[in-house]
Amino acid sequence: MSILEISNLSLSFGGVKALQDVSFRVPENTITTIIGPNGAGKTSLFNCISGFYKPQQGNIRYQGQPLPGSIKPPRRAALGLARTFQNIALFRGMTVLDNIKLGAHVHMKSGLLSALAYFGPARREETAVRQEVEERIIDFLEIDHIRRQPVASLPYGLQKRVELARALAMKPQVLMLDEPVAGMNREEKEDMARFILDIREEWGITVLMVEHDMGMVMDISDHIAVLNFGQVITEGVPADVQNNPEVIKAYLGNSDIDSLRRKLNPEGEVA
Amino acid sequence: MRIGDAKQSYEADEAIWTSSTQKLWLGFFLLILMVFPFAVDSYLLYLGCLVGIAVISTTGLNILTGFTGLISLGQAGFMGVGAYTVAWLSINTGLPFPITLVLAGLMAAAVGILVGLPSLRVKGLYLAIATLAASVFLHFIFAEWEPVTGGMGGLSLEPAHLFGLTFQSDFMMYFIIVPLAVLMVLAARNVFRTRIGRAFIAIRDRDISAEILGINLLRYKLMSFALSSFYAGVAGGLFAYFYRVVTPESFPLSMSIFYLAAVIVGGMGNLLGGILGAAFMTLVPEALKLLTAALTPFYPNAPVFMSPMLEIIFGGLIVGFLIFEPHGLAEIWHRIRRFFRLWPFRN
Amino acid sequence: MDWLFFGEISLAGLAMGGLYALIALGFVIIYKATRVINFAIGEIMMFAAYLFLAFAGGMELSPWIALPLAVIGGSILGGVIEKTMIRPMLGESPISVVMVTIGIGSILVGLVEFIWTADPQLLPSFLPREPVFIGPLYLAPKIAYGFLIGSALLIIYLLYFRFSRGGVALRATASDQAAAYSMGINVRRVFNMAWVFGSLAASLAGVLVAATGGLSPQFGIIGLSVLVVVIVGGLDSILGALVAGVFIGWLETVAGAYLGGEYRMPATFLVLAVILVIRPYGLFGTHEIERV
Ligand SMILES: Nc1ncnc2c1ncn2[C@@H]1O[C@H](COP(=O)(O)OP(=O)(O)OP(=O)(O)O)[C@@H](O)[C@H]1O
Ligand SMILES: [Mg+2]
């Protein structure tokens, strides 16, 4: 059973064809990863799923229902499509705790009047969200020591973790992670990989990920789709994708080992 | 810090005034506000009322500009809507002031929503220009819709009244203005403890990401406009009761800029900053007046230079704070507090 | 309808619009290069006009010497403002930068009042006085010659930005700051030059407008009309500045003549509101692309 089905999606910006006739499925309760060289269209695909970009062609089905352009981003978030961003998009004017609580926005209801009085529904709801965020997310991601800090003061790796926390507060069905370990050190990467696996195992959330770190991708993915120049060139389990000559070619530009060597050493000075 | 798991402790942790010293200071401050009118002369009382009105309006603008990131050049126009609403209601219906003030706020909020509608399509400075257009139209309506607004002559109204009490003197008005200011600042503080305040800040910091995370931008931008202009409307209503005459020239564009300046000088996106900024910007001209009066015996020309000096100081404060202290008086205040917390151990 | 009257009013309006176009061009140059919306442009115009007053009236120089001196003074003012007050704001939010320009406007008003008092003043007249007729239509000479001088500068500007090295640097900076920088263009200098050139255009227009309508510290209000022009035309469009300048100048004059002075601003702001709704980035402006 696929929770997300992308069919024949095409998107272009002027002359740039970011996505061309892209089709693939995200099986439920898996970690599905999209890989591909820079500019292949991975982030654009996420943006189409989020509803921020409107594909010129094709359609997206989510939990068996179509997701037409008339369903705007906030509605999609409420339906359970959560994500993190390639260039960390935390709200700099808020603390870690408030950033995470913001993720719960779509599941809250209290209105302006009760907010002004901070009485009745608003107060109950805020307390409940606080409790849930503390006990389910902050403990799980081991960020209790920074909850009061403004996000801007945090190191990069922790910021990524807070972004994940915020996405989890959205109670997603599908969690989209755009390069979750980019720029992290080894230890941080391992932590993050562990979190992602736990999220799939224990929370039963389907993970759709974009990532360049092949080690991690091959380790934790159940299913991989490869995008190159806006097109899906292959998909399958890690072992198949790893050995697919098309993929090697996409990544290396040319499968010829000598030319790769030359690329790595453009001056020809072999050490 | 590890908090106990009981629900109560989260609730306590979410409270605004957590420590008992904080509560003590708050009580002390409220006490001062209480005895102030009994202790001072009529001039200071008058200033107290002016500051109170300015605090309400600045807090409103801070919600919109400081917290939601939507710059507005229409604040004076919204205050005008509130003032005319109060004037018209008190002339034509004789309703008591709590009702007229609420209606003034609601009227201004309705106009605010209308003015905010372009935010569906335009952002940033284009939106600021739309609010500028609104203030031009509002001024035009105030001046030309004679049957309702009294045209250029404006409207004069009776003092506020309630339960047979009339609030004619500044002393009486103080007891409407200042409690209302305290209440409205606290209400604003509450908003920023909830999802609505978080949504505002999220829109200011990164609107697109906020939308993808589930925040309906138009809805919250309009809500911010409505809330902000409600505050402006109430402030305008108080202005009407305070001066008891309302004319189109009571709410010039320069007043909108005055409030923006108060937000900036105080500290954008900081409620305490709004209060400090409102008080500071209201009191600077008064201080200058005092200085001029003191100088006149020695320099008979001094009064001539007061108005240009005021312009220069006003502009200089805006520029100076933006360049040298972008977080405004609130930041200076925090620095002073830090200093005294450590004093006398480090220095 | 009196067509002759309409024709004459329209002509005066179009001529006024030509000056608006010049000011708007100055505004757009600054915006394109530095992305700063200059709310102080009206006050810069005013300041230059007062300088003219000082040189021609106070120091009794020939107006034809006073005019270039005043314009140079206004340009220097623009350059100084950029260097001392705008540059430190590099990278700050547009809201803050706009507020800085508003503050600058206020300082300039104060300075002018300080030096020249708040009383309205008349500029010594220096333009030819014989009535100008275009066909059957009479045009006040001050407006006609003002228009001619303004247009001359406008044309020089257009040629300069099209063909000169400085113009190319400016356009390169406008289209991609980082790329321009990496190509070795001195971006800081371009910013400064944009303010100097922009203020120069505004200063000349300031003297010409003040020569027809008089001068007071409230003169800077004209900045609001310019703001309408550039929003209607599109903040980053030179063509837009020209077209909208002429149109708004015409509309303002016609509305003033037929409906009364109190209708001038509402009429132009109505056009602005409509444009904001149907074409949020102005008639010729470009829509900025947003990414996550
Ligand atoms: N808003 C936009 N306007 C114009 N072009 C765009 C826009 N968004 C993406 N593109 C273009 O679409 C193509 C795909 O970009 P995208 O960001 O999706 O790549 P990516 O696979 O995420 O790359 P990376 O690994 O570097 O993040 C690129 O050529 C990019 O320049
Ligand atoms: Mg990407």
Tab-separated table of C-alpha atoms and ligand atoms in Angstrom, chain A residues 11 13-14 16-19 36-45 47 52-53 86 178-179 210 212 227, chain C residues 289-291, ligand 1:
chain	number	residue	atom	x	y	z
A	11	LEU	CA	7.394	21.346	-13.376
A	13	PHE	CA	10.623	27.497	-14.437
A	14	GLY	CA	10.854	29.317	-17.709
A	16	VAL	CA	14.489	25.099	-16.659
A	17	LYS	CA	12.754	21.768	-16.473
A	18	ALA	CA	12.972	21.009	-12.764
A	19	LEU	CA	10.794	17.891	-12.991
A	36	GLY	CA	20.340	12.579	-7.199
A	37	PRO	CA	22.978	15.122	-8.061
A	38	ASN	CA	22.659	18.834	-7.279
A	39	GLY	CA	19.894	20.537	-9.165
A	40	ALA	CA	18.172	17.238	-9.985
A	41	GLY	CA	14.849	18.552	-8.710
A	42	LYS	CA	14.612	16.858	-5.304
A	43	THR	CA	13.685	19.945	-3.338
A	44	SER	CA	11.332	21.007	-6.095
A	45	LEU	CA	9.548	17.691	-5.723
A	47	ASN	CA	7.800	21.742	-2.755
A	52	PHE	CA	4.280	25.525	-2.564
A	53	TYR	CA	5.084	24.838	-6.226
A	86	GLN	CA	17.236	22.090	3.252
A	178	ASP	CA	15.299	17.565	3.045
A	179	GLU	CA	18.942	16.630	3.659
A	210	VAL	CA	16.334	13.588	0.381
A	212	HIS	CA	23.393	13.085	-0.303
A	227	LEU	CA	16.392	11.611	-9.800
C	289	ILE	CA	10.740	34.967	-7.042
C	290	GLU	CA	10.575	33.349	-3.657
C	291	ARG	CA	12.214	30.127	-2.633
D	1	LIG	N1	11.764	29.023	-7.649
D	1	LIG	C1	12.574	28.655	-8.652
D	1	LIG	N2	12.735	29.468	-9.711
D	1	LIG	C2	13.545	29.105	-10.736
D	1	LIG	N3	14.217	27.966	-10.803
D	1	LIG	C3	14.107	27.106	-9.771
D	1	LIG	C4	13.292	27.404	-8.643
D	1	LIG	N4	13.360	26.374	-7.769
D	1	LIG	C5	14.205	25.486	-8.324
D	1	LIG	N5	14.645	25.908	-9.522
D	1	LIG	C6	15.562	25.193	-10.428
D	1	LIG	O1	15.097	23.862	-10.550
D	1	LIG	C7	16.172	22.967	-10.585
D	1	LIG	C8	16.031	21.943	-9.491
D	1	LIG	O2	16.280	22.566	-8.243
D	1	LIG	P1	16.114	21.818	-6.849
D	1	LIG	O3	16.342	22.821	-5.787
D	1	LIG	O4	14.839	21.102	-6.840
D	1	LIG	O5	17.341	20.800	-6.887
D	1	LIG	P2	17.830	19.774	-5.788
D	1	LIG	O6	17.751	18.435	-6.405
D	1	LIG	O7	17.122	19.979	-4.516
D	1	LIG	O8	19.369	20.184	-5.659
D	1	LIG	P3	20.309	20.213	-4.353
D	1	LIG	O9	20.832	18.831	-4.174
D	1	LIG	O10	21.408	21.146	-4.754
D	1	LIG	O11	19.491	20.694	-3.232
D	1	LIG	C9	17.438	23.794	-10.463
D	1	LIG	O12	17.934	24.017	-11.746
D	1	LIG	C10	16.952	25.081	-9.855
D	1	LIG	O13	17.750	26.161	-10.250
